[in-house]
Amino acid sequence: MSDQSADDRHDQLTSAPKATEADAAPRIDVSTTAAGDTRIDIREDAAVRPGRVEENGDEAQDDSGA
């Protein structure tokens, strides 16, 4: 991401009335493997992660228990 687009992203994510700096925090890491494949990983410290969540806040488990 270029510096300009990073600044634009930050401005967009913090422009809402109740937005905080945490709203603009990175949530993914993008890397390229030696073979040239692009890998996208959700950061461990991301405040919001994909997936289902139970009402008590625990991550929902699939049918296999994973």
PDB file of N, CA and C in Angstrom:
ATOM      1  N   MET A   1       0.859  -1.167   0.000  1.00  0.00           N
ATOM      2  CA  MET A   1       0.000   0.000   0.000  1.00  0.00           C
ATOM      3  C   MET A   1       0.904   1.227   0.000  1.00  0.00           C
ATOM      4  N   SER A   2       0.628   2.135  -0.860  1.00  0.00           N
ATOM      5  CA  SER A   2       1.444   3.347  -0.928  1.00  0.00           C
ATOM      6  C   SER A   2       1.144   4.242   0.269  1.00  0.00           C
ATOM      7  N   ASP A   3       2.057   5.174   0.533  1.00  0.00           N
ATOM      8  CA  ASP A   3       1.845   6.097   1.651  1.00  0.00           C
ATOM      9  C   ASP A   3       0.570   6.905   1.474  1.00  0.00           C
ATOM     10  N   GLN A   4       0.303   7.338   0.232  1.00  0.00           N
ATOM     11  CA  GLN A   4      -0.897   8.135  -0.026  1.00  0.00           C
ATOM     12  C   GLN A   4      -2.155   7.318   0.236  1.00  0.00           C
ATOM     13  N   SER A   5      -2.206   6.078  -0.255  1.00  0.00           N
ATOM     14  CA  SER A   5      -3.410   5.281  -0.041  1.00  0.00           C
ATOM     15  C   SER A   5      -3.548   4.902   1.431  1.00  0.00           C
ATOM     16  N   ALA A   6      -2.440   4.725   2.147  1.00  0.00           N
ATOM     17  CA  ALA A   6      -2.507   4.452   3.581  1.00  0.00           C
ATOM     18  C   ALA A   6      -3.084   5.658   4.318  1.00  0.00           C
ATOM     19  N   ASP A   7      -2.661   6.851   3.921  1.00  0.00           N
ATOM     20  CA  ASP A   7      -3.212   8.067   4.532  1.00  0.00           C
ATOM     21  C   ASP A   7      -4.694   8.210   4.221  1.00  0.00           C
ATOM     22  N   ASP A   8      -5.080   7.935   2.975  1.00  0.00           N
ATOM     23  CA  ASP A   8      -6.491   8.016   2.586  1.00  0.00           C
ATOM     24  C   ASP A   8      -7.319   7.015   3.381  1.00  0.00           C
ATOM     25  N   ARG A   9      -6.800   5.788   3.541  1.00  0.00           N
ATOM     26  CA  ARG A   9      -7.502   4.745   4.296  1.00  0.00           C
ATOM     27  C   ARG A   9      -7.678   5.200   5.744  1.00  0.00           C
ATOM     28  N   HIS A  10      -6.620   5.722   6.343  1.00  0.00           N
ATOM     29  CA  HIS A  10      -6.682   6.196   7.726  1.00  0.00           C
ATOM     30  C   HIS A  10      -7.730   7.297   7.863  1.00  0.00           C
ATOM     31  N   ASP A  11      -7.696   8.260   6.956  1.00  0.00           N
ATOM     32  CA  ASP A  11      -8.657   9.368   7.003  1.00  0.00           C
ATOM     33  C   ASP A  11     -10.088   8.869   6.876  1.00  0.00           C
ATOM     34  N   GLN A  12     -10.299   7.918   5.974  1.00  0.00           N
ATOM     35  CA  GLN A  12     -11.644   7.390   5.765  1.00  0.00           C
ATOM     36  C   GLN A  12     -12.133   6.637   7.005  1.00  0.00           C
ATOM     37  N   LEU A  13     -11.263   5.826   7.606  1.00  0.00           N
ATOM     38  CA  LEU A  13     -11.672   5.009   8.743  1.00  0.00           C
ATOM     39  C   LEU A  13     -11.811   5.794  10.039  1.00  0.00           C
ATOM     40  N   THR A  14     -11.248   6.978  10.102  1.00  0.00           N
ATOM     41  CA  THR A  14     -11.354   7.780  11.328  1.00  0.00           C
ATOM     42  C   THR A  14     -12.253   8.999  11.166  1.00  0.00           C
ATOM     43  N   SER A  15     -12.966   9.097  10.061  1.00  0.00           N
ATOM     44  CA  SER A  15     -13.790  10.283   9.813  1.00  0.00           C
ATOM     45  C   SER A  15     -15.193  10.210  10.417  1.00  0.00           C
ATOM     46  N   ALA A  16     -15.636   9.042  10.832  1.00  0.00           N
ATOM     47  CA  ALA A  16     -16.963   8.919  11.436  1.00  0.00           C
ATOM     48  C   ALA A  16     -16.974   9.624  12.794  1.00  0.00           C
ATOM     49  N   PRO A  17     -18.135  10.112  13.232  1.00  0.00           N
ATOM     50  CA  PRO A  17     -18.202  10.878  14.486  1.00  0.00           C
ATOM     51  C   PRO A  17     -17.629  10.158  15.709  1.00  0.00           C
ATOM     52  N   LYS A  18     -17.836   8.854  15.845  1.00  0.00           N
ATOM     53  CA  LYS A  18     -17.349   8.127  17.025  1.00  0.00           C
ATOM     54  C   LYS A  18     -16.122   7.269  16.715  1.00  0.00           C
ATOM     55  N   ALA A  19     -15.475   7.504  15.604  1.00  0.00           N
ATOM     56  CA  ALA A  19     -14.309   6.708  15.211  1.00  0.00           C
ATOM     57  C   ALA A  19     -13.120   7.005  16.118  1.00  0.00           C
ATOM     58  N   THR A  20     -12.274   5.994  16.287  1.00  0.00           N
ATOM     59  CA  THR A  20     -11.045   6.145  17.066  1.00  0.00           C
ATOM     60  C   THR A  20      -9.861   5.707  16.210  1.00  0.00           C
ATOM     61  N   GLU A  21      -8.663   5.939  16.713  1.00  0.00           N
ATOM     62  CA  GLU A  21      -7.460   5.498  16.000  1.00  0.00           C
ATOM     63  C   GLU A  21      -7.458   3.979  15.828  1.00  0.00           C
ATOM     64  N   ALA A  22      -8.048   3.258  16.765  1.00  0.00           N
ATOM     65  CA  ALA A  22      -8.091   1.796  16.680  1.00  0.00           C
ATOM     66  C   ALA A  22      -8.865   1.332  15.447  1.00  0.00           C
ATOM     67  N   ASP A  23      -9.807   2.136  14.978  1.00  0.00           N
ATOM     68  CA  ASP A  23     -10.574   1.768  13.788  1.00  0.00           C
ATOM     69  C   ASP A  23      -9.690   1.693  12.550  1.00  0.00           C
ATOM     70  N   ALA A  24      -8.582   2.410  12.552  1.00  0.00           N
ATOM     71  CA  ALA A  24      -7.682   2.427  11.396  1.00  0.00           C
ATOM     72  C   ALA A  24      -6.514   1.454  11.557  1.00  0.00           C
ATOM     73  N   ALA A  25      -6.497   0.705  12.647  1.00  0.00           N
ATOM     74  CA  ALA A  25      -5.395  -0.233  12.882  1.00  0.00           C
ATOM     75  C   ALA A  25      -5.399  -1.344  11.832  1.00  0.00           C
ATOM     76  N   PRO A  26      -4.226  -1.797  11.428  1.00  0.00           N
ATOM     77  CA  PRO A  26      -4.150  -2.882  10.443  1.00  0.00           C
ATOM     78  C   PRO A  26      -4.813  -4.147  10.977  1.00  0.00           C
ATOM     79  N   ARG A  27      -5.508  -4.858  10.109  1.00  0.00           N
ATOM     80  CA  ARG A  27      -6.166  -6.104  10.496  1.00  0.00           C
ATOM     81  C   ARG A  27      -5.635  -7.302   9.724  1.00  0.00           C
ATOM     82  N   ILE A  28      -4.861  -7.048   8.669  1.00  0.00           N
ATOM     83  CA  ILE A  28      -4.312  -8.134   7.859  1.00  0.00           C
ATOM     84  C   ILE A  28      -2.833  -7.890   7.592  1.00  0.00           C
ATOM     85  N   ASP A  29      -2.126  -8.983   7.315  1.00  0.00           N
ATOM     86  CA  ASP A  29      -0.750  -8.926   6.835  1.00  0.00           C
ATOM     87  C   ASP A  29      -0.742  -9.551   5.452  1.00  0.00           C
ATOM     88  N   VAL A  30      -0.139  -8.879   4.490  1.00  0.00           N
ATOM     89  CA  VAL A  30      -0.039  -9.391   3.127  1.00  0.00           C
ATOM     90  C   VAL A  30       1.430  -9.642   2.840  1.00  0.00           C
ATOM     91  N   SER A  31       1.734 -10.846   2.360  1.00  0.00           N
ATOM     92  CA  SER A  31       3.109 -11.180   2.013  1.00  0.00           C
ATOM     93  C   SER A  31       3.111 -11.952   0.702  1.00  0.00           C
ATOM     94  N   THR A  32       4.289 -12.059   0.105  1.00  0.00           N
ATOM     95  CA  THR A  32       4.455 -12.806  -1.139  1.00  0.00           C
ATOM     96  C   THR A  32       5.447 -13.926  -0.887  1.00  0.00           C
ATOM     97  N   THR A  33       5.084 -15.152  -1.271  1.00  0.00           N
ATOM     98  CA  THR A  33       5.968 -16.296  -1.082  1.00  0.00           C
ATOM     99  C   THR A  33       7.061 -16.286  -2.137  1.00  0.00           C
ATOM    100  N   ALA A  34       8.053 -17.149  -1.955  1.00  0.00           N
ATOM    101  CA  ALA A  34       9.150 -17.263  -2.920  1.00  0.00           C
ATOM    102  C   ALA A  34       8.630 -17.673  -4.294  1.00  0.00           C
ATOM    103  N   ALA A  35       7.512 -18.399  -4.320  1.00  0.00           N
ATOM    104  CA  ALA A  35       6.921 -18.844  -5.583  1.00  0.00           C
ATOM    105  C   ALA A  35       6.108 -17.738  -6.249  1.00  0.00           C
ATOM    106  N   GLY A  36       5.951 -16.603  -5.571  1.00  0.00           N
ATOM    107  CA  GLY A  36       5.205 -15.486  -6.140  1.00  0.00           C
ATOM    108  C   GLY A  36       3.741 -15.455  -5.754  1.00  0.00           C
ATOM    109  N   ASP A  37       3.319 -16.369  -4.880  1.00  0.00           N
ATOM    110  CA  ASP A  37       1.932 -16.385  -4.422  1.00  0.00           C
ATOM    111  C   ASP A  37       1.722 -15.295  -3.373  1.00  0.00           C
ATOM    112  N   THR A  38       0.549 -14.688  -3.374  1.00  0.00           N
ATOM    113  CA  THR A  38       0.217 -13.677  -2.376  1.00  0.00           C
ATOM    114  C   THR A  38      -0.507 -14.354  -1.227  1.00  0.00           C
ATOM    115  N   ARG A  39      -0.045 -14.108  -0.017  1.00  0.00           N
ATOM    116  CA  ARG A  39      -0.647 -14.698   1.180  1.00  0.00           C
ATOM    117  C   ARG A  39      -1.239 -13.566   2.009  1.00  0.00           C
ATOM    118  N   ILE A  40      -2.487 -13.748   2.438  1.00  0.00           N
ATOM    119  CA  ILE A  40      -3.178 -12.764   3.271  1.00  0.00           C
ATOM    120  C   ILE A  40      -3.528 -13.442   4.588  1.00  0.00           C
ATOM    121  N   ASP A  41      -3.028 -12.904   5.688  1.00  0.00           N
ATOM    122  CA  ASP A  41      -3.280 -13.465   7.012  1.00  0.00           C
ATOM    123  C   ASP A  41      -3.973 -12.431   7.878  1.00  0.00           C
ATOM    124  N   ILE A  42      -4.944 -12.896   8.671  1.00  0.00           N
ATOM    125  CA  ILE A  42      -5.595 -12.036   9.655  1.00  0.00           C
ATOM    126  C   ILE A  42      -4.630 -11.897  10.830  1.00  0.00           C
ATOM    127  N   ARG A  43      -4.349 -10.681  11.234  1.00  0.00           N
ATOM    128  CA  ARG A  43      -3.405 -10.452  12.325  1.00  0.00           C
ATOM    129  C   ARG A  43      -3.974 -10.970  13.643  1.00  0.00           C
ATOM    130  N   GLU A  44      -3.108 -11.530  14.484  1.00  0.00           N
ATOM    131  CA  GLU A  44      -3.530 -12.035  15.791  1.00  0.00           C
ATOM    132  C   GLU A  44      -4.063 -10.914  16.681  1.00  0.00           C
ATOM    133  N   ASP A  45      -3.554  -9.699  16.494  1.00  0.00           N
ATOM    134  CA  ASP A  45      -3.981  -8.583  17.338  1.00  0.00           C
ATOM    135  C   ASP A  45      -5.142  -7.790  16.739  1.00  0.00           C
ATOM    136  N   ALA A  46      -5.745  -8.314  15.667  1.00  0.00           N
ATOM    137  CA  ALA A  46      -6.875  -7.627  15.038  1.00  0.00           C
ATOM    138  C   ALA A  46      -8.068  -7.623  15.997  1.00  0.00           C
ATOM    139  N   ALA A  47      -8.663  -6.471  16.171  1.00  0.00           N
ATOM    140  CA  ALA A  47      -9.801  -6.352  17.091  1.00  0.00           C
ATOM    141  C   ALA A  47     -11.015  -7.110  16.572  1.00  0.00           C
ATOM    142  N   VAL A  48     -11.155  -7.172  15.275  1.00  0.00           N
ATOM    143  CA  VAL A  48     -12.280  -7.854  14.650  1.00  0.00           C
ATOM    144  C   VAL A  48     -11.718  -8.927  13.741  1.00  0.00           C
ATOM    145  N   ARG A  49     -12.180 -10.168  13.925  1.00  0.00           N
ATOM    146  CA  ARG A  49     -11.686 -11.285  13.125  1.00  0.00           C
ATOM    147  C   ARG A  49     -12.871 -11.963  12.448  1.00  0.00           C
ATOM    148  N   PRO A  50     -12.644 -12.542  11.275  1.00  0.00           N
ATOM    149  CA  PRO A  50     -13.735 -13.225  10.586  1.00  0.00           C
ATOM    150  C   PRO A  50     -14.158 -14.477  11.345  1.00  0.00           C
ATOM    151  N   GLY A  51     -15.397 -14.851  11.185  1.00  0.00           N
ATOM    152  CA  GLY A  51     -15.900 -16.062  11.820  1.00  0.00           C
ATOM    153  C   GLY A  51     -17.098 -15.767  12.697  1.00  0.00           C
ATOM    154  N   ARG A  52     -17.772 -16.832  13.065  1.00  0.00           N
ATOM    155  CA  ARG A  52     -18.948 -16.686  13.919  1.00  0.00           C
ATOM    156  C   ARG A  52     -18.532 -16.562  15.378  1.00  0.00           C
ATOM    157  N   VAL A  53     -19.340 -15.867  16.147  1.00  0.00           N
ATOM    158  CA  VAL A  53     -19.080 -15.680  17.571  1.00  0.00           C
ATOM    159  C   VAL A  53     -20.362 -15.999  18.324  1.00  0.00           C
ATOM    160  N   GLU A  54     -20.213 -16.745  19.424  1.00  0.00           N
ATOM    161  CA  GLU A  54     -21.359 -17.071  20.276  1.00  0.00           C
ATOM    162  C   GLU A  54     -21.824 -15.806  21.004  1.00  0.00           C
ATOM    163  N   GLU A  55     -23.017 -15.844  21.576  1.00  0.00           N
ATOM    164  CA  GLU A  55     -23.559 -14.682  22.286  1.00  0.00           C
ATOM    165  C   GLU A  55     -22.672 -14.247  23.447  1.00  0.00           C
ATOM    166  N   ASN A  56     -21.942 -15.201  24.065  1.00  0.00           N
ATOM    167  CA  ASN A  56     -21.072 -14.866  25.195  1.00  0.00           C
ATOM    168  C   ASN A  56     -19.710 -14.344  24.748  1.00  0.00           C
ATOM    169  N   GLY A  57     -19.486 -14.249  23.428  1.00  0.00           N
ATOM    170  CA  GLY A  57     -18.237 -13.713  22.906  1.00  0.00           C
ATOM    171  C   GLY A  57     -17.221 -14.756  22.501  1.00  0.00           C
ATOM    172  N   ASP A  58     -17.483 -16.041  22.819  1.00  0.00           N
ATOM    173  CA  ASP A  58     -16.563 -17.106  22.423  1.00  0.00           C
ATOM    174  C   ASP A  58     -16.708 -17.405  20.940  1.00  0.00           C
ATOM    175  N   GLU A  59     -15.608 -17.872  20.315  1.00  0.00           N
ATOM    176  CA  GLU A  59     -15.677 -18.258  18.910  1.00  0.00           C
ATOM    177  C   GLU A  59     -16.554 -19.495  18.769  1.00  0.00           C
ATOM    178  N   ALA A  60     -17.427 -19.490  17.768  1.00  0.00           N
ATOM    179  CA  ALA A  60     -18.289 -20.635  17.509  1.00  0.00           C
ATOM    180  C   ALA A  60     -17.455 -21.759  16.921  1.00  0.00           C
ATOM    181  N   GLN A  61     -17.792 -23.004  17.285  1.00  0.00           N
ATOM    182  CA  GLN A  61     -17.069 -24.152  16.748  1.00  0.00           C
ATOM    183  C   GLN A  61     -17.903 -24.805  15.665  1.00  0.00           C
ATOM    184  N   ASP A  62     -17.210 -25.387  14.676  1.00  0.00           N
ATOM    185  CA  ASP A  62     -17.934 -26.075  13.615  1.00  0.00           C
ATOM    186  C   ASP A  62     -18.325 -27.474  14.090  1.00  0.00           C
ATOM    187  N   ASP A  63     -18.949 -28.262  13.208  1.00  0.00           N
ATOM    188  CA  ASP A  63     -19.448 -29.584  13.576  1.00  0.00           C
ATOM    189  C   ASP A  63     -18.346 -30.533  14.033  1.00  0.00           C
ATOM    190  N   SER A  64     -17.106 -30.317  13.593  1.00  0.00           N
ATOM    191  CA  SER A  64     -16.001 -31.196  13.969  1.00  0.00           C
ATOM    192  C   SER A  64     -15.426 -30.826  15.334  1.00  0.00           C
ATOM    193  N   GLY A  65     -15.887 -29.734  15.917  1.00  0.00           N
ATOM    194  CA  GLY A  65     -15.380 -29.288  17.204  1.00  0.00           C
ATOM    195  C   GLY A  65     -14.155 -28.414  17.092  1.00  0.00           C
ATOM    196  N   ALA A  66     -13.771 -28.090  15.860  1.00  0.00           N
ATOM    197  CA  ALA A  66     -12.565 -27.274  15.656  1.00  0.00           C
ATOM    198  C   ALA A  66     -12.878 -25.805  15.804  1.00  0.00           C
TER     199      ALA A  66
END
